[in-house]
C-alpha positions as a LaTeX table, in Angstrom:
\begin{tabular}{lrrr}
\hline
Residue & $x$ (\AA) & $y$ (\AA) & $z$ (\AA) \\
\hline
Unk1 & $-48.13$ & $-38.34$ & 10.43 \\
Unk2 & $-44.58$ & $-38.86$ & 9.96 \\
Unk3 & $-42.70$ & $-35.51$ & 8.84 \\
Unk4 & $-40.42$ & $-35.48$ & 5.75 \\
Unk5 & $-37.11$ & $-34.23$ & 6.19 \\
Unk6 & $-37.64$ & $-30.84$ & 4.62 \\
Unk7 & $-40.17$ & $-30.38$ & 7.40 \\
Unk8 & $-37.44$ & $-31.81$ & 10.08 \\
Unk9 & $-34.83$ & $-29.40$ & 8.97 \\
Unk10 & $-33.60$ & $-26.55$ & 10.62 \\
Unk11 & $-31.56$ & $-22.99$ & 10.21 \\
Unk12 & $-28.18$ & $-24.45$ & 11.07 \\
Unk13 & $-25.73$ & $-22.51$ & 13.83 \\
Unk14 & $-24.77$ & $-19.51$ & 12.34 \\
Unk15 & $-20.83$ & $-20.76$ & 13.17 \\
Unk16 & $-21.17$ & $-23.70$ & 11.18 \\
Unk17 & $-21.73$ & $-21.78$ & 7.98 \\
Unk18 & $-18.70$ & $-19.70$ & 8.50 \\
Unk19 & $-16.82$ & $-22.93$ & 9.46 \\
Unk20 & $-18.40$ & $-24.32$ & 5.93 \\
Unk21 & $-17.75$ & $-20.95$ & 4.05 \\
Unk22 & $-14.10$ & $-20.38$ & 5.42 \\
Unk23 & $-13.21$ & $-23.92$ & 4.55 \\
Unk24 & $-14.29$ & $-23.70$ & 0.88 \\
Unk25 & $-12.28$ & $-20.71$ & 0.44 \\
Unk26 & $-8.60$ & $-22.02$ & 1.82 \\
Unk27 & $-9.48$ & $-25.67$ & 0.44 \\
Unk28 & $-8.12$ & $-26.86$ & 4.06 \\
Unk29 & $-9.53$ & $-28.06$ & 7.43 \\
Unk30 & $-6.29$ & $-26.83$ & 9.03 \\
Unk31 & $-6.03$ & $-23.20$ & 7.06 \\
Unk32 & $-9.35$ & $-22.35$ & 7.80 \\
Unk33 & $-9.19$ & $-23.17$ & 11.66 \\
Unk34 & $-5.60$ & $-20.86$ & 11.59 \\
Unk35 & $-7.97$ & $-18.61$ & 9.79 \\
Unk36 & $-10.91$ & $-18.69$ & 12.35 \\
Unk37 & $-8.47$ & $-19.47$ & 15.34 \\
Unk38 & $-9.77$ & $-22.88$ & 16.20 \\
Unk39 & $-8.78$ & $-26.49$ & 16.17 \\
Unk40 & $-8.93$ & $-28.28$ & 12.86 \\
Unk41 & $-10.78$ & $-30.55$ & 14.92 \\
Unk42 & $-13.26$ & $-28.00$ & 16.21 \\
Unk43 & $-13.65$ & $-27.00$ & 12.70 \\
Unk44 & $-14.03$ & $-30.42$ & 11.54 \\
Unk45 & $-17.15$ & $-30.80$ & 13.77 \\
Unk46 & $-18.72$ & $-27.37$ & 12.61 \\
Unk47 & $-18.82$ & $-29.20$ & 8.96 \\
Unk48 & $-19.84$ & $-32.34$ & 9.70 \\
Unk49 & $-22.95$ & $-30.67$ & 12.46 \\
Unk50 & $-24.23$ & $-28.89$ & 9.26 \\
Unk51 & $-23.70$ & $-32.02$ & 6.88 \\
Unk52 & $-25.45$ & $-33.47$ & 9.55 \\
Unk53 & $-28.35$ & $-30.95$ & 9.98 \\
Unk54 & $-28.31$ & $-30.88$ & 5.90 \\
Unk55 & $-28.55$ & $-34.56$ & 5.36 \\
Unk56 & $-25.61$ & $-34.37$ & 2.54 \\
Unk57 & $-22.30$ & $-34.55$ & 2.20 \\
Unk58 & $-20.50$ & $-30.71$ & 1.63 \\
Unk59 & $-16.88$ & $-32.08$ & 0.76 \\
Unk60 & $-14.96$ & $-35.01$ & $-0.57$ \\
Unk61 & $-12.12$ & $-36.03$ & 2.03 \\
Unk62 & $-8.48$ & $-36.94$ & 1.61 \\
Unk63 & $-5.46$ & $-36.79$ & 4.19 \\
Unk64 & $-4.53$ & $-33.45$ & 3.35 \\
Unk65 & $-7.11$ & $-32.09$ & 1.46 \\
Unk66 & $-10.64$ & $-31.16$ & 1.02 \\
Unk67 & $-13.00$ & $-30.54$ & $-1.62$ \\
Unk68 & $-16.36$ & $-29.36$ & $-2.28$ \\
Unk69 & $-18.99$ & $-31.76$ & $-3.68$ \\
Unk70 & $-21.68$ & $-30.96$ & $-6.38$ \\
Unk71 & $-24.26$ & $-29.90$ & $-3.49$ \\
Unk72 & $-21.49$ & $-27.74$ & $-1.28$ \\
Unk73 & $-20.71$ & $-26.45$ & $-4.32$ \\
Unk74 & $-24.47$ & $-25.14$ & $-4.26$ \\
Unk75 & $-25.01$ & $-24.59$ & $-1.43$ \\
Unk76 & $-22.18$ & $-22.35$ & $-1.26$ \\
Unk77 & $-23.79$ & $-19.90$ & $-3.18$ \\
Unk78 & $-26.07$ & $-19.09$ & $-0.79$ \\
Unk79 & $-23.90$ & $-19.72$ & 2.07 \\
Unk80 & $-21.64$ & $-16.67$ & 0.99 \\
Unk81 & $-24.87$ & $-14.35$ & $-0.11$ \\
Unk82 & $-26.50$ & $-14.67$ & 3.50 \\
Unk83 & $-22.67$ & $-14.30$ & 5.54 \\
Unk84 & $-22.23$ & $-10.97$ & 2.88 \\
Unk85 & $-26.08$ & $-9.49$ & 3.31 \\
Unk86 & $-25.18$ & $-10.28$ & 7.53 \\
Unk87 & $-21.60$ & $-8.49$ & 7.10 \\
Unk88 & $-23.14$ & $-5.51$ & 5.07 \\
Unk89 & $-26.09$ & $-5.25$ & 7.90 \\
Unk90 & $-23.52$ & $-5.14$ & 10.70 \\
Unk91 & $-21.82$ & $-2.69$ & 9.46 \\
Unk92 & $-24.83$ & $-0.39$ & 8.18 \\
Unk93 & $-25.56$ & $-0.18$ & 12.46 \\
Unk94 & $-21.73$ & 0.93 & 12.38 \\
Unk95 & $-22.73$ & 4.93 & 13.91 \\
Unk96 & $-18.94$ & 5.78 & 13.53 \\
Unk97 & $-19.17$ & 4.81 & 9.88 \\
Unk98 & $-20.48$ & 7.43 & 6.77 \\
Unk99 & $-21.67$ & 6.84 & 3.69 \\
Unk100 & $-21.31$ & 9.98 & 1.06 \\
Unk101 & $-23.10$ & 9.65 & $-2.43$ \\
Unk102 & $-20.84$ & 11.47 & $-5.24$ \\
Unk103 & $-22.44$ & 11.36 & $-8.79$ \\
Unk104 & $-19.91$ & 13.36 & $-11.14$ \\
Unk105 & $-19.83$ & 13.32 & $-15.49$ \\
Unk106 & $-17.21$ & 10.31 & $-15.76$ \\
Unk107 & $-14.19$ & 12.21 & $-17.50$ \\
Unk108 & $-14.16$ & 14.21 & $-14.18$ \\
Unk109 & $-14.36$ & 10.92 & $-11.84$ \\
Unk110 & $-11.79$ & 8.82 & $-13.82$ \\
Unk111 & $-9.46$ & 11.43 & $-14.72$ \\
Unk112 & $-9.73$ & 14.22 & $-11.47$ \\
Unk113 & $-11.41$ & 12.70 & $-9.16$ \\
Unk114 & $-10.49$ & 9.20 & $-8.65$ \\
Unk115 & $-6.43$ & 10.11 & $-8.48$ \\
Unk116 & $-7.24$ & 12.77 & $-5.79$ \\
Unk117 & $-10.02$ & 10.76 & $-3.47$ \\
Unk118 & $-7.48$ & 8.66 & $-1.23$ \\
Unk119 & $-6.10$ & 11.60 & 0.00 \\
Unk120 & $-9.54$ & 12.02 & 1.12 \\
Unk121 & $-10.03$ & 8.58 & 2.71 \\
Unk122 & $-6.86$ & 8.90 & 4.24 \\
Unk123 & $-8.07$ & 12.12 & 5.95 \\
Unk124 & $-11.09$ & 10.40 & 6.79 \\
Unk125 & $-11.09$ & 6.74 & 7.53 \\
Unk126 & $-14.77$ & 6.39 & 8.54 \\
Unk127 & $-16.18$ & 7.15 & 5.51 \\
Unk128 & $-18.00$ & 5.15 & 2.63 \\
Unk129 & $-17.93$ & 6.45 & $-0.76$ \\
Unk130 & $-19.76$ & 5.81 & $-3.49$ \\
Unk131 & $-18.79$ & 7.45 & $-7.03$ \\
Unk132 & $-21.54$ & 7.86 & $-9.68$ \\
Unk133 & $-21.24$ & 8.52 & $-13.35$ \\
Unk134 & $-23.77$ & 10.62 & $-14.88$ \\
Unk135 & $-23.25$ & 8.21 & $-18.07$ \\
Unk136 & $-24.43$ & 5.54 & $-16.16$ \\
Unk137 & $-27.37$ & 6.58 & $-14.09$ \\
Unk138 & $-28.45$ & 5.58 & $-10.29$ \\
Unk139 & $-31.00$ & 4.59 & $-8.52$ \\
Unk140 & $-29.91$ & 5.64 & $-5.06$ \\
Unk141 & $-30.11$ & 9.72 & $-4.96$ \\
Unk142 & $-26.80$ & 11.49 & $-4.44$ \\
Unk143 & $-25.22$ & 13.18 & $-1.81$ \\
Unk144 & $-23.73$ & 15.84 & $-3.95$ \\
Unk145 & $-24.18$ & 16.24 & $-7.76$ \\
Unk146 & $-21.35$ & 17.49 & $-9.85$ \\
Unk147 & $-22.75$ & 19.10 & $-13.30$ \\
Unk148 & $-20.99$ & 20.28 & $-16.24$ \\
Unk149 & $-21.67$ & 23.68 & $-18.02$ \\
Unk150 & $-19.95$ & 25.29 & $-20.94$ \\
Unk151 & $-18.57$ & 29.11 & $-20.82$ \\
Unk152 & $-16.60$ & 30.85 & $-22.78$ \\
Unk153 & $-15.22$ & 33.13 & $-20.25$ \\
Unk154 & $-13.76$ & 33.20 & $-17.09$ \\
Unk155 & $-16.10$ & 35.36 & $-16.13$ \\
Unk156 & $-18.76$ & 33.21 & $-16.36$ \\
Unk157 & $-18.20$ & 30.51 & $-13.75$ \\
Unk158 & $-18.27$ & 32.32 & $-11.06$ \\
Unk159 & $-20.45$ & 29.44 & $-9.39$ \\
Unk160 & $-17.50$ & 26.59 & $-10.65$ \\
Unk161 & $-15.34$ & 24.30 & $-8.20$ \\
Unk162 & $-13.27$ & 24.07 & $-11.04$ \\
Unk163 & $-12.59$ & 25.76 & $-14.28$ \\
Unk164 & $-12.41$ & 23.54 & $-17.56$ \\
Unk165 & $-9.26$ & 24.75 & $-19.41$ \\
Unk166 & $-8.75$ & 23.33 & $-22.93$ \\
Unk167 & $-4.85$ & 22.49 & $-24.95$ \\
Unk168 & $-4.34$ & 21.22 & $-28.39$ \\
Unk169 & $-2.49$ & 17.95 & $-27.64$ \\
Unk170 & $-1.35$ & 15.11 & $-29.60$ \\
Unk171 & 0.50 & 11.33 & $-29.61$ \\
Unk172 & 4.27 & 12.19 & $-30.25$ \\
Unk173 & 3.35 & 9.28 & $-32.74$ \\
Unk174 & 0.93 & 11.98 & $-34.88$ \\
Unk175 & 4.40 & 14.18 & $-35.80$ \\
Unk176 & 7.61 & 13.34 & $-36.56$ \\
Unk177 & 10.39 & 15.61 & $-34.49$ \\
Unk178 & 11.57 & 17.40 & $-37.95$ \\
Unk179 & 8.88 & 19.12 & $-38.10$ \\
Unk180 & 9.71 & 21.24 & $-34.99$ \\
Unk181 & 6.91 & 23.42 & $-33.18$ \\
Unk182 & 4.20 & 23.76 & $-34.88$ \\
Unk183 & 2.12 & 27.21 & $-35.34$ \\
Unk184 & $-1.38$ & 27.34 & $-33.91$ \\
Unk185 & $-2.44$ & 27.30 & $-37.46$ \\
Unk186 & $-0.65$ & 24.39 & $-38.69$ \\
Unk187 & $-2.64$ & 22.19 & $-36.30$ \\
Unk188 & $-5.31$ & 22.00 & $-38.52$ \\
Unk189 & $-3.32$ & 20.39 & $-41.01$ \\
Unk190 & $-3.70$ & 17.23 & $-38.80$ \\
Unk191 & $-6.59$ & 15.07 & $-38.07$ \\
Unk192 & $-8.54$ & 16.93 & $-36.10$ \\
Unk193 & $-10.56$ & 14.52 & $-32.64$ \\
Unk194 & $-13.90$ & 15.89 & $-31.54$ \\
Unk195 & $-14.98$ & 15.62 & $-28.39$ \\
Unk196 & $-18.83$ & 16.53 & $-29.24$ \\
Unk197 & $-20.70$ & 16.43 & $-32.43$ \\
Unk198 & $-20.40$ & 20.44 & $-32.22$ \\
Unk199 & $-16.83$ & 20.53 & $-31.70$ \\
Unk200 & $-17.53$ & 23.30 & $-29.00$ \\
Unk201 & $-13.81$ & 22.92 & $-27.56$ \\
Unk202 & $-12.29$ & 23.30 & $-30.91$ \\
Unk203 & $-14.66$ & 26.21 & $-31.76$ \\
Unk204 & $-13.21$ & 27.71 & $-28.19$ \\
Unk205 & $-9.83$ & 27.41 & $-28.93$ \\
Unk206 & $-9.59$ & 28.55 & $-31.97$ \\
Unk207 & $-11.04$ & 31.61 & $-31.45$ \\
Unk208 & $-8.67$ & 32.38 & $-28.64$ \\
Unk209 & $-6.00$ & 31.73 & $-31.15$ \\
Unk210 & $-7.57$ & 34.02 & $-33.93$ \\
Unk211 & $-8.13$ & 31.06 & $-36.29$ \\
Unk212 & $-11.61$ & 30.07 & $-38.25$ \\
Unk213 & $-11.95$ & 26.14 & $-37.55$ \\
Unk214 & $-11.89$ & 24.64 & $-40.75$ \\
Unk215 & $-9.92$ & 20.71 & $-40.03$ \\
Unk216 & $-8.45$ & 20.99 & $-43.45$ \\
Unk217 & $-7.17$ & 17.29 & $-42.41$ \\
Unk218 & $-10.15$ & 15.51 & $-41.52$ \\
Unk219 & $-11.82$ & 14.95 & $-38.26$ \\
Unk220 & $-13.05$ & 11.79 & $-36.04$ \\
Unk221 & $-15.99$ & 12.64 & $-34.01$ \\
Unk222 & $-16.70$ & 11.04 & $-30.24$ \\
Unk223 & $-19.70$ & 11.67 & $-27.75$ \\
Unk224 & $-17.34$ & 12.09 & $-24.97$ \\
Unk225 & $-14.15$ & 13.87 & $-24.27$ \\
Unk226 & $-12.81$ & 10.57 & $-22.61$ \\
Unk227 & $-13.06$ & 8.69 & $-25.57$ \\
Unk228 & $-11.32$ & 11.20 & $-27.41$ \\
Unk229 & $-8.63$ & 11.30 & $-24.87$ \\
Unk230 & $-7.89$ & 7.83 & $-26.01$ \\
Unk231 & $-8.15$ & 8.09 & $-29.57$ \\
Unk232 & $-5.50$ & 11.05 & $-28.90$ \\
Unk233 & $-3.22$ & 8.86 & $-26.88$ \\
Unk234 & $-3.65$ & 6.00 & $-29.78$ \\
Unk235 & $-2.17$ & 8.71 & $-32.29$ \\
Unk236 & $-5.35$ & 9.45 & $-34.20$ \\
Unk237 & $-5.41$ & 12.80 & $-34.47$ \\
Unk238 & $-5.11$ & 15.93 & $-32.31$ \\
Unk239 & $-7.81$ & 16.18 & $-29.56$ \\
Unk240 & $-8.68$ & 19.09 & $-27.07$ \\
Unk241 & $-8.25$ & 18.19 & $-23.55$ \\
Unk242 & $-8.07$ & 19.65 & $-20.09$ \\
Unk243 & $-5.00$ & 19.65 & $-19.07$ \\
Unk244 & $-6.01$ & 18.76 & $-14.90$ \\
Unk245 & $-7.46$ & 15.42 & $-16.83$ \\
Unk246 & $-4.18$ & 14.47 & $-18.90$ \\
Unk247 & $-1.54$ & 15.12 & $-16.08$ \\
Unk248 & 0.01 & 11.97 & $-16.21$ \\
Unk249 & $-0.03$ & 11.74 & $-20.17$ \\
Unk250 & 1.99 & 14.87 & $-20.50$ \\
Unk251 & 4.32 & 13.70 & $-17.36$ \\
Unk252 & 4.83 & 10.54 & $-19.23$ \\
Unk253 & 5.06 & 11.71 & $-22.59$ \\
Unk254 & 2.26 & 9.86 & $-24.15$ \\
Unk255 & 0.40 & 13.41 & $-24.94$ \\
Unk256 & 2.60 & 16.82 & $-26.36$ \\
Unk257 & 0.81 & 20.09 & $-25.84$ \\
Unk258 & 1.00 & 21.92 & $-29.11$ \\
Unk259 & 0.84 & 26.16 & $-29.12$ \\
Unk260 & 0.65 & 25.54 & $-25.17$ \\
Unk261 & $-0.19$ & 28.79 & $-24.99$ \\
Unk262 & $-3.28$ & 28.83 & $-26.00$ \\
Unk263 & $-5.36$ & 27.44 & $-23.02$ \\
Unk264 & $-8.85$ & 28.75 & $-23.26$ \\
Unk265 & $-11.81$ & 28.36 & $-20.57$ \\
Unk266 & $-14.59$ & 26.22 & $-22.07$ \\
Unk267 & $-16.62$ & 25.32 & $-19.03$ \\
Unk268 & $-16.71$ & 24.71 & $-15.45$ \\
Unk269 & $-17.68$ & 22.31 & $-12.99$ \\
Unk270 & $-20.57$ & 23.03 & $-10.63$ \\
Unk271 & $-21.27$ & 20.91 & $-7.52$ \\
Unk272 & $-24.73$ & 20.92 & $-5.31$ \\
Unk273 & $-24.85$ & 22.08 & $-1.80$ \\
Unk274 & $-26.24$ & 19.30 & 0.43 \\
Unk275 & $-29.19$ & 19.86 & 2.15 \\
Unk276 & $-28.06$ & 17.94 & 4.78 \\
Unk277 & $-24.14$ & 18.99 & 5.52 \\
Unk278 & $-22.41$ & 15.91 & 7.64 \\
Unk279 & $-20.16$ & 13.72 & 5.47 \\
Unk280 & $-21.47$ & 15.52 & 2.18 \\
Unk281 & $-20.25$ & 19.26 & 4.05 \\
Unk282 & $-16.62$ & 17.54 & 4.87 \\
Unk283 & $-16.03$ & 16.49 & 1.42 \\
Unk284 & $-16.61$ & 19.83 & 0.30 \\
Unk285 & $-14.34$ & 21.25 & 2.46 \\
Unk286 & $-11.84$ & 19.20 & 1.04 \\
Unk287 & $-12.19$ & 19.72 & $-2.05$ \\
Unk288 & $-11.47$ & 23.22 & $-1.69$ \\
Unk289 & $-7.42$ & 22.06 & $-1.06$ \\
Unk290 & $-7.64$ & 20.79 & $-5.17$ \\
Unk291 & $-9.78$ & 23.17 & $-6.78$ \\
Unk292 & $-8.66$ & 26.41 & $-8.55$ \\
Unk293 & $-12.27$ & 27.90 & $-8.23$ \\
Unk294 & $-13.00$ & 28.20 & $-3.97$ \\
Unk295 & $-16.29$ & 26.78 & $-3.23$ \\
Unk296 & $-19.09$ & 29.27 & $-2.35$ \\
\hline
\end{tabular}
């Protein structure tokens, strides 16, 4: 019985595909063999070998350039998802290469983490990272686990990486200059910017200042302290904020402290202890260079 050609066809050469892929990408016979150092003519004959094996045309042809037809165009798709699943494979039997796991609350990886990790890649070319947000969720299991606990003390954190400090800071937008510094009281004169429901920060602080919380201007409630970072930078109100997480703002301007010297401990970060040391045991070590609480 005579075979269709779906039955005649075959995997094409694994070169051709790249040839195909590569060629998409510039647009050009003659970028993609400077790209793949070969002959635009060798190149050539990689397409038309797996237009031939495929039984359609992949591109439309003029003198100087190329582009893809409706079925390269799909056949694309897959093309690139099969050359990316190979790449990703290859490099997985990479021994020299390690992957570490970091899942972190995601006010600590955007605002502490993030500007401080290429220091760390630079110290340690080999390794993969990959940076969780407990907001977000996973379904690969971490490598180390960074948790957030509230203190009100010092004292209390003993176990902490890194101690979460908290300053009264504001838009210069929120106050005109006239008004000069501003008492620790007087703060609550302004809009006040939760960072939880609670207002545990604010609660915090104003103890350590000898004040009873009561926003006599009005407050604006978030369900994270980076959204209320924002709505602080956006001149909404006053917000409370670490000041390791707003170095940049207050470098910049975009943030004033107010009564800077009241700068209580709310909290501290905690971090797992791998089971497994390797990669995880290295990153630990370095984190002890950027921490103001050592490691245990």
């Amino acid at each position: 019985m005579k075979k269709t050609q779906a039955e005649n066809l075959k995997n094409p050469p694994l070169n051709t595909l790249v040839a195909f892929s590569t060629a998409s990408r510039r647009g050009s016979l003659t970028l993609a063999a400077a790209e793949m150092h070969l002959t635009p003519g060798a190149v050539s004959r990689q397409v038309k070998q797996l237009e031939d094996a495929l039984g359609v045309s992949l591109f439309h042809r003029s003198h100087n350039a190329i582009a893809l037809t409706d079925a390269g165009q799909r056949f694309l798709t897959y093309v690139n998802a099969a050359l990316a699943m190979l790449e990703t494979g290859a490099r997985g039997l990479n021994t020299q290469r390690s992957r570490l796991i970091i899942q972190a609350p995601i006010t600590l990886a955007r605002r502490w983490l993030i500007p401080r990790i290429g220091a760390f890649r630079q110290e340690n070319p080999t390794a993969d990272l990959v940076i969780q947000s407990l907001a977000l969720g996973s379904l690969e299991r971490p490598d180390l686990t960074i948790t957030y606990r509230r203190s009100a003390a010092a004292g209390e954190v003993s176990s902490a990486f890194l101690l979460d400090r908290t300053m009264a800071v504001c838009s210069p937008k929120l106050i005109s200059a006239s008004r000069g510094q501003l008492e620790a009281s007087d703060i609550l004169d302004l809009p006040i910017l939760l960072d939880t429901a609670d207002a545990w920060s604010w609660r915090c602080w104003c103890d350590s200042a000898a004040l009873t919380f009561e926003p006599r201007g009005g407050s604006i409630a978030f369900d994270t302290d980076e959204a209320s970072i924002d709505a602080c930078i956006s001149g909404l109100g006053v917000g409370q904020a670490s000041p390791l997480f707003i170095e940049h703002e207050l470098r910049s301007g975009q943030l004033i402290a107010l009564a800077a010297s009241v700068v209580p401990v709310v909290g501290a970060y905690e971090i797992s202890k791998p089971v497994e040391f390797g990669m995880a045991g290295v990153f630990l070590d370095w984190l002890e260079k950027w921490t103001n609480v050592e490691v245990d």
